[in-house]
Amino acid sequence: MDRGLRNVLVVSLGFLLLFTAYGGLQSLQSSLYSEEGLGVTVLSTLYGAVLLSSMLLPPLLIRVLGCKWTVVVSMSCYVTFSLGNFYASWYTLIPTSILLGLGAAPLWSAHCTYLTLVGNSCAEKAGKVGRDVVNQYFGLFFLIFQSSGVWGNLISSLVFGQTPTQDAIPEGQLLSCGASDCLMATGPSNSTQRPSQELIYTLLGIYTGSGVLAVLLVATFLDPIRDAQQKGEGETSPSVGSTLLSTFKLFRDRRLCLLVLLPMYSGFEQAFLAGDYTRSYTTCALGIHFVGYVMICFAATNALCSQLYGKVAQYTGRITLYAFGAVTHLSCIIALLLWRPSPDQLAVFFVFSGLWGMADAVWQTQNNVLFGVLFDKNKEAAFANYRLWEALGFVIAFGYSTFLCVSVKLYILLAVLCLAMLAYAVVEYLEAKTLPGPPAGEATKLAEGGETQTSL
């Protein structure tokens, strides 16, 4: 097997094991710990820590530890969050969520930098176009990674499925589900009743073991890699202060100033799915034991589409994919505003989560590739900015989750989506003006590698 592909598979399997645990826990936070808004407060705190971490830690840790060991150390932070859930309280979940948040930004920045370096290196050796190989590697990664949602939620559904059958959900509660939900933010209900503590411990034991295996896998089998571009220039290593400031210095590039809305929207839409759709639609109308199954549908379509988009992007161009993702989410948001969820419409819950996953796959694959290619000489800082603004989207969305009606949240989501796509269109216009050759939207496949590696 090609060494580059082997390393991509190791990273992908490590993230699969890690996020099998974390993804399942995140989906359940707002439903398991609804009393006094603990669940959404934990998630908001977590992404607040991601926000702070994104501003300072990724470039520094990657420079000091390298991509591999940054990933290993950051993964260990995720394991502590699983341990904190064994005794869920404000005093255990808040500190461990902060620790997880501090590790999240370096984890994702290091992983994105690693895949970009491996992709460009393999493309150079094979005489291929760098952007195409990087696209394929990110597509393969997200195919494996997004399937973690399938396994994590399947585990939670099977474990919690052992809970005795609950009573039928009252008609009065159904009237307050969906976009009409303004009351369930902090109060428990019949359908949000916690499973037994024994079942929760069983689930947490499985999740913790999965996280530990992820750390061991990456630490043992992933090859270290350094940026050949930096290594070959013979320059002295930048100072710590310069490394820390690199995240902010990148704002001198007007393209980044315009693109920050894309990762911010990614945070908004993921937060809505994890915090609001699971609680105000699925748990409210069907019960907590259905959360896992609905999220499996999201994860499965997300994984399959991630792999598909990685392959077709070289033919369709990224503009077509972004347009598809925007139209899909726009349609879902409008439909969710109008739909009144009911247990009699079971299939509709899965249709929405599946469509949401198809669009989310666009943001996850194309945003990472876009930042990696447009800011090739400042990859660490670019991906740190990406995580910073995505984290800000999470923080804002989870922050207002406890006091805004779902309908208002959907209108906010709609506004951010429109602004993000408008800003993205401006960036594409600027790129078309400044870069020679075919624009990103054309399905033109260049034969030569070389200089086309870092341009779209």
XYZ file of C-alpha atoms in Angstrom:
456
model
C 0.000 0.000 0.000
C 1.193 3.520 -0.787
C 2.735 5.075 2.341
C 0.746 8.280 1.998
C -2.535 6.382 1.726
C -1.554 4.226 4.703
C -1.048 7.309 6.863
C -4.367 8.760 5.733
C -6.067 5.511 6.776
C -4.355 5.542 10.182
C -5.490 9.127 10.858
C -8.981 8.315 9.601
C -9.355 5.205 11.773
C -8.042 7.099 14.798
C -10.634 9.820 14.304
C -13.290 7.158 13.715
C -12.629 5.584 17.122
C -12.313 8.930 18.904
C -15.455 10.490 17.472
C -17.477 7.311 17.842
C -17.243 8.229 21.510
C -17.418 12.022 21.362
C -20.062 12.239 18.620
C -22.412 9.953 20.526
C -21.942 11.947 23.726
C -22.456 15.290 21.987
C -25.730 14.137 20.422
C -27.064 13.188 23.854
C -25.874 16.143 25.954
C -28.934 18.352 25.449
C -31.320 15.432 26.036
C -29.548 13.634 28.913
C -28.690 16.748 30.894
C -31.626 19.051 30.195
C -32.071 20.090 33.845
C -31.045 23.734 34.317
C -29.664 23.717 30.781
C -26.534 21.761 31.807
C -26.223 19.937 28.469
C -26.227 22.964 26.171
C -24.129 24.945 28.672
C -21.485 22.217 28.545
C -21.473 22.347 24.745
C -21.291 26.139 24.723
C -18.398 26.078 27.214
C -16.648 23.423 25.155
C -16.724 25.479 21.982
C -15.796 28.613 23.917
C -12.595 26.786 24.867
C -12.164 25.803 21.215
C -12.448 29.474 20.318
C -9.668 30.478 22.722
C -7.540 27.520 21.708
C -7.891 28.379 18.020
C -6.446 31.825 18.592
C -3.276 30.646 20.297
C -2.454 26.949 20.400
C -2.534 25.258 16.949
C 0.424 26.926 15.182
C 2.542 26.761 18.340
C 1.822 23.105 19.165
C 2.263 21.981 15.563
C 5.561 23.851 15.379
C 6.822 22.363 18.667
C 5.362 18.852 18.630
C 4.768 18.244 14.928
C 1.451 17.145 13.448
C 1.545 13.569 14.759
C 2.139 14.298 18.444
C -0.204 17.272 18.405
C -2.914 14.852 17.291
C -1.995 12.340 20.022
C -1.964 14.903 22.847
C -5.207 16.497 21.648
C -6.966 13.139 21.403
C -6.116 12.498 25.042
C -8.111 15.610 25.975
C -11.197 14.066 24.388
C -10.867 10.950 26.540
C -11.076 13.059 29.711
C -14.511 14.314 28.630
C -15.810 10.735 28.460
C -14.438 10.158 31.954
C -16.128 13.329 33.223
C -19.519 12.001 32.134
C -19.229 9.087 34.592
C -20.158 11.550 37.329
C -22.098 14.182 35.448
C -22.322 17.497 37.275
C -21.357 21.121 36.797
C -18.071 20.391 38.590
C -17.009 17.542 36.301
C -18.502 18.335 32.901
C -17.487 21.999 32.723
C -13.747 21.438 33.479
C -13.484 18.407 31.176
C -15.372 20.229 28.409
C -12.845 23.090 28.697
C -9.966 20.606 28.444
C -11.572 18.977 25.411
C -12.072 22.393 23.812
C -8.432 23.321 24.325
C -7.410 20.130 22.525
C -9.965 20.330 19.709
C -8.473 23.204 17.696
C -4.910 21.778 17.646
C -6.342 18.351 16.788
C -8.207 19.550 13.709
C -5.548 22.002 12.583
C -2.838 19.329 12.850
C -4.958 16.769 11.025
C -5.828 19.177 8.185
C -2.206 20.268 7.866
C -1.077 16.641 7.850
C -3.495 15.598 5.095
C -2.608 18.625 2.968
C 1.131 17.928 3.276
C 0.721 14.222 2.538
C -1.561 14.934 -0.424
C 0.778 17.484 -1.999
C 3.801 15.255 -1.390
C 2.165 12.232 -3.023
C 0.917 14.364 -5.929
C 4.416 15.710 -6.538
C 5.906 12.213 -6.620
C 3.182 10.877 -8.928
C 3.103 13.927 -11.226
C -0.530 14.654 -10.379
C -2.385 17.863 -9.576
C -2.038 18.603 -5.868
C -5.582 19.840 -5.362
C -7.033 16.618 -6.815
C -5.034 14.340 -4.505
C -5.792 16.520 -1.469
C -9.496 16.428 -2.412
C -9.416 12.631 -2.615
C -7.599 12.300 0.706
C -10.058 14.585 2.480
C -12.939 12.707 0.857
C -11.546 9.364 2.078
C -10.929 10.790 5.542
C -14.458 12.148 5.897
C -15.969 8.921 4.528
C -14.357 7.028 7.408
C -14.629 9.819 9.969
C -18.304 10.632 9.402
C -19.206 6.968 9.796
C -18.233 7.443 13.452
C -21.644 9.017 13.840
C -23.195 5.768 12.679
C -21.342 3.615 15.184
C -21.501 6.073 18.087
C -25.227 6.620 17.738
C -25.924 2.949 17.018
C -24.186 2.043 20.272
C -26.220 4.602 22.236
C -29.495 3.482 20.621
C -28.841 -0.193 21.325
C -27.824 0.484 24.918
C -30.680 2.875 25.691
C -33.077 0.668 23.730
C -33.057 -1.614 26.770
C -34.983 1.064 28.683
C -38.602 0.001 29.370
C -41.122 1.350 26.873
C -42.251 4.855 27.773
C -45.797 6.137 27.760
C -47.226 7.801 24.679
C -46.183 11.418 24.316
C -49.049 13.787 25.295
C -50.720 15.727 22.518
C -50.068 18.964 24.362
C -46.326 18.345 24.271
C -46.398 17.639 20.524
C -47.880 21.092 19.941
C -44.718 22.628 21.432
C -42.291 20.500 19.390
C -40.331 21.646 16.353
C -40.182 25.324 15.382
C -42.807 26.094 18.062
C -40.542 24.938 20.883
C -39.895 27.828 23.270
C -40.291 25.941 26.555
C -38.133 22.819 26.504
C -34.742 24.504 26.761
C -34.273 23.836 30.476
C -37.150 21.662 31.588
C -37.269 17.847 31.492
C -40.299 16.080 30.117
C -41.683 12.594 29.744
C -39.743 11.960 26.561
C -36.453 13.288 27.959
C -36.471 10.995 31.015
C -32.944 9.757 31.731
C -32.170 6.066 31.209
C -30.984 4.067 34.221
C -27.552 4.887 35.647
C -26.387 1.352 34.881
C -27.087 1.808 31.168
C -25.344 5.194 31.177
C -22.233 3.649 32.778
C -22.258 0.859 30.193
C -22.370 3.382 27.360
C -19.629 5.541 28.873
C -17.384 2.508 29.363
C -17.668 1.644 25.667
C -17.007 5.236 24.618
C -13.973 5.620 26.896
C -12.419 2.390 25.594
C -12.909 3.573 22.021
C -11.131 6.853 22.779
C -8.159 5.125 24.403
C -7.778 2.830 21.369
C -7.715 5.903 19.097
C -4.821 7.443 21.019
C -2.819 4.196 20.952
C -3.438 3.637 17.230
C -2.187 7.064 16.135
C 0.745 7.086 18.569
C 1.925 3.686 17.333
C 1.316 3.633 13.586
C 1.207 7.200 12.215
C 4.412 8.405 10.527
C 5.680 11.869 11.527
C 5.781 14.422 8.719
C 7.310 17.859 8.326
C 6.529 20.630 5.880
C 9.084 20.090 3.141
C 8.556 23.665 1.966
C 9.686 25.050 5.292
C 12.468 22.498 5.669
C 13.921 23.240 2.254
C 14.035 26.992 2.588
C 16.764 26.821 5.227
C 15.173 29.552 7.278
C 15.502 29.792 11.026
C 12.463 28.755 13.025
C 10.124 31.630 13.797
C 9.900 32.907 17.354
C 7.147 31.766 19.697
C 5.552 35.211 19.544
C 5.588 35.204 15.759
C 4.029 31.733 15.704
C 1.250 32.762 18.073
C 0.511 35.906 16.069
C 0.446 34.061 12.738
C -3.237 33.229 13.226
C -4.134 36.919 13.386
C -1.619 38.109 10.793
C -3.465 36.080 8.184
C -6.331 38.571 8.411
C -4.247 40.848 6.226
C -5.488 38.623 3.410
C -8.905 39.930 2.399
C -9.915 36.465 1.204
C -9.792 35.197 4.782
C -11.849 38.142 6.014
C -14.557 37.127 3.554
C -14.312 33.390 4.104
C -14.727 33.406 7.902
C -18.509 33.201 7.463
C -18.207 29.725 5.910
C -16.736 28.016 9.012
C -18.999 30.141 11.221
C -22.050 28.818 9.374
C -20.642 25.300 9.704
C -20.649 25.803 13.479
C -24.194 27.192 13.456
C -25.662 24.336 11.425
C -23.886 21.576 13.366
C -24.940 23.151 16.662
C -28.547 23.299 15.477
C -28.521 19.622 14.581
C -26.818 18.495 17.806
C -28.608 20.831 20.215
C -31.989 21.649 18.686
C -33.014 19.065 16.114
C -32.177 16.187 18.464
C -34.077 17.777 21.363
C -36.895 19.892 19.929
C -37.806 17.587 17.072
C -36.600 14.016 17.719
C -36.634 13.731 21.521
C -39.733 15.899 21.889
C -41.872 13.953 19.403
C -40.336 10.455 19.441
C -38.298 10.047 22.640
C -34.603 9.992 23.524
C -34.138 6.405 22.317
C -34.716 7.613 18.734
C -31.957 10.236 18.806
C -29.275 7.697 17.932
C -31.162 6.248 14.982
C -31.928 9.663 13.484
C -28.291 10.726 13.873
C -27.169 7.480 12.226
C -29.024 8.556 9.099
C -27.240 11.914 9.216
C -23.836 10.306 9.715
C -24.316 7.685 6.994
C -25.338 10.164 4.299
C -22.604 12.526 5.457
C -19.945 9.829 5.160
C -21.044 8.600 1.738
C -21.388 12.104 0.317
C -17.991 13.130 1.697
C -16.333 10.391 -0.309
C -18.466 11.205 -3.365
C -17.684 14.929 -3.263
C -13.964 14.217 -2.908
C -14.046 12.351 -6.212
C -16.408 14.530 -8.232
C -14.956 17.893 -7.145
C -12.227 17.647 -9.793
C -14.921 17.391 -12.473
C -17.671 19.688 -11.159
C -15.514 22.275 -9.410
C -16.153 23.520 -5.901
C -18.665 26.205 -6.946
C -21.205 23.587 -8.026
C -20.831 21.694 -4.744
C -21.176 24.831 -2.639
C -24.320 25.784 -4.563
C -25.784 22.316 -3.982
C -25.040 22.456 -0.256
C -26.548 25.917 0.100
C -29.762 25.044 -1.762
C -30.179 21.829 0.243
C -29.807 23.547 3.621
C -31.973 26.466 2.508
C -34.766 24.036 1.592
C -34.413 22.162 4.897
C -34.535 25.338 6.983
C -37.710 26.547 5.297
C -39.331 23.113 5.641
C -38.388 22.857 9.335
C -40.049 26.214 9.947
C -43.302 24.917 8.466
C -43.284 21.289 9.699
C -45.026 20.156 12.881
C -43.314 16.921 13.998
C -45.490 13.970 14.946
C -44.760 10.306 15.804
C -46.968 9.351 12.843
C -44.416 10.905 10.460
C -41.451 8.769 11.476
C -39.817 8.725 8.022
C -39.722 12.526 7.846
C -37.341 12.710 10.831
C -34.849 10.590 8.888
C -35.353 12.500 5.620
C -34.393 15.769 7.292
C -31.315 14.312 8.995
C -30.240 12.658 5.732
C -30.575 15.866 3.714
C -28.764 17.774 6.461
C -25.915 15.269 6.217
C -25.690 15.645 2.428
C -25.248 19.409 2.741
C -22.960 19.215 5.769
C -20.610 16.974 3.777
C -20.083 19.892 1.385
C -18.998 22.228 4.185
C -16.761 19.640 5.841
C -14.867 18.545 2.725
C -14.803 21.674 0.585
C -14.136 24.170 3.392
C -11.046 22.241 4.503
C -9.740 21.902 0.953
C -10.484 25.561 0.197
C -8.547 26.834 3.222
C -5.688 24.401 2.624
C -5.217 25.436 -0.996
C -5.855 29.185 -0.834
C -3.518 29.618 2.133
C -0.966 26.945 1.291
C 2.026 28.849 2.713
C 0.233 29.484 6.010
C -1.593 26.188 6.472
C -1.366 26.010 10.274
C -2.624 29.580 10.716
C -5.340 29.083 8.090
C -6.749 25.960 9.723
C -6.459 27.593 13.142
C -8.614 30.444 11.817
C -11.014 27.925 10.345
C -11.501 26.244 13.742
C -11.662 29.598 15.511
C -14.574 30.842 13.456
C -16.323 27.478 13.417
C -16.012 27.401 17.210
C -17.471 30.917 17.397
C -20.470 29.658 15.449
C -20.901 26.797 17.935
C -20.536 29.117 20.946
C -23.112 31.609 19.678
C -25.591 28.892 18.655
C -25.319 26.921 21.896
C -25.206 30.172 23.876
C -28.639 31.360 22.742
C -30.038 27.812 22.698
C -31.570 28.097 26.164
C -33.598 31.270 25.638
C -34.563 31.568 21.955
C -37.432 29.781 20.242
C -36.453 27.237 17.600
C -38.147 29.307 14.899
C -35.878 32.280 15.702
C -32.820 30.002 15.569
C -33.852 28.819 12.119
C -34.200 32.405 10.858
C -30.715 33.174 12.218
C -29.373 30.080 10.474
C -30.988 31.208 7.227
C -29.453 34.686 7.467
C -25.941 33.379 8.193
C -26.171 30.922 5.289
C -27.117 33.682 2.833
C -24.327 35.986 4.034
C -21.751 33.180 3.928
C -22.580 32.250 0.353
C -22.530 35.883 -0.742
C -19.050 36.333 0.753
C -17.875 33.065 -0.823
C -19.081 34.255 -4.233
C -16.966 37.403 -3.847
C -13.880 35.259 -3.087
C -14.479 33.146 -6.183
C -14.780 36.340 -8.220
C -11.477 37.623 -6.844
C -9.771 34.285 -7.545
C -11.077 34.216 -11.106
C -9.610 37.674 -11.677
C -6.179 36.996 -10.177
C -5.436 33.394 -11.142
C -4.640 32.369 -14.726
C -6.253 29.366 -16.341
C -9.761 27.920 -15.883
C -11.837 29.078 -12.890
C -12.671 26.732 -10.040
C -16.182 26.144 -11.306
C -15.115 24.580 -14.597
C -14.737 20.851 -14.931
C -11.281 21.109 -16.424
C -8.702 18.547 -15.437
C -5.127 19.756 -15.872
C -2.534 17.216 -16.899
C 0.514 18.867 -15.389
C 1.305 18.987 -11.659
C 3.996 21.513 -10.758
C 2.725 25.009 -10.225
C -0.948 24.035 -10.267
C -0.544 22.246 -6.963
C -1.590 25.176 -4.839
C -4.062 26.979 -7.076
C -7.667 26.401 -7.980
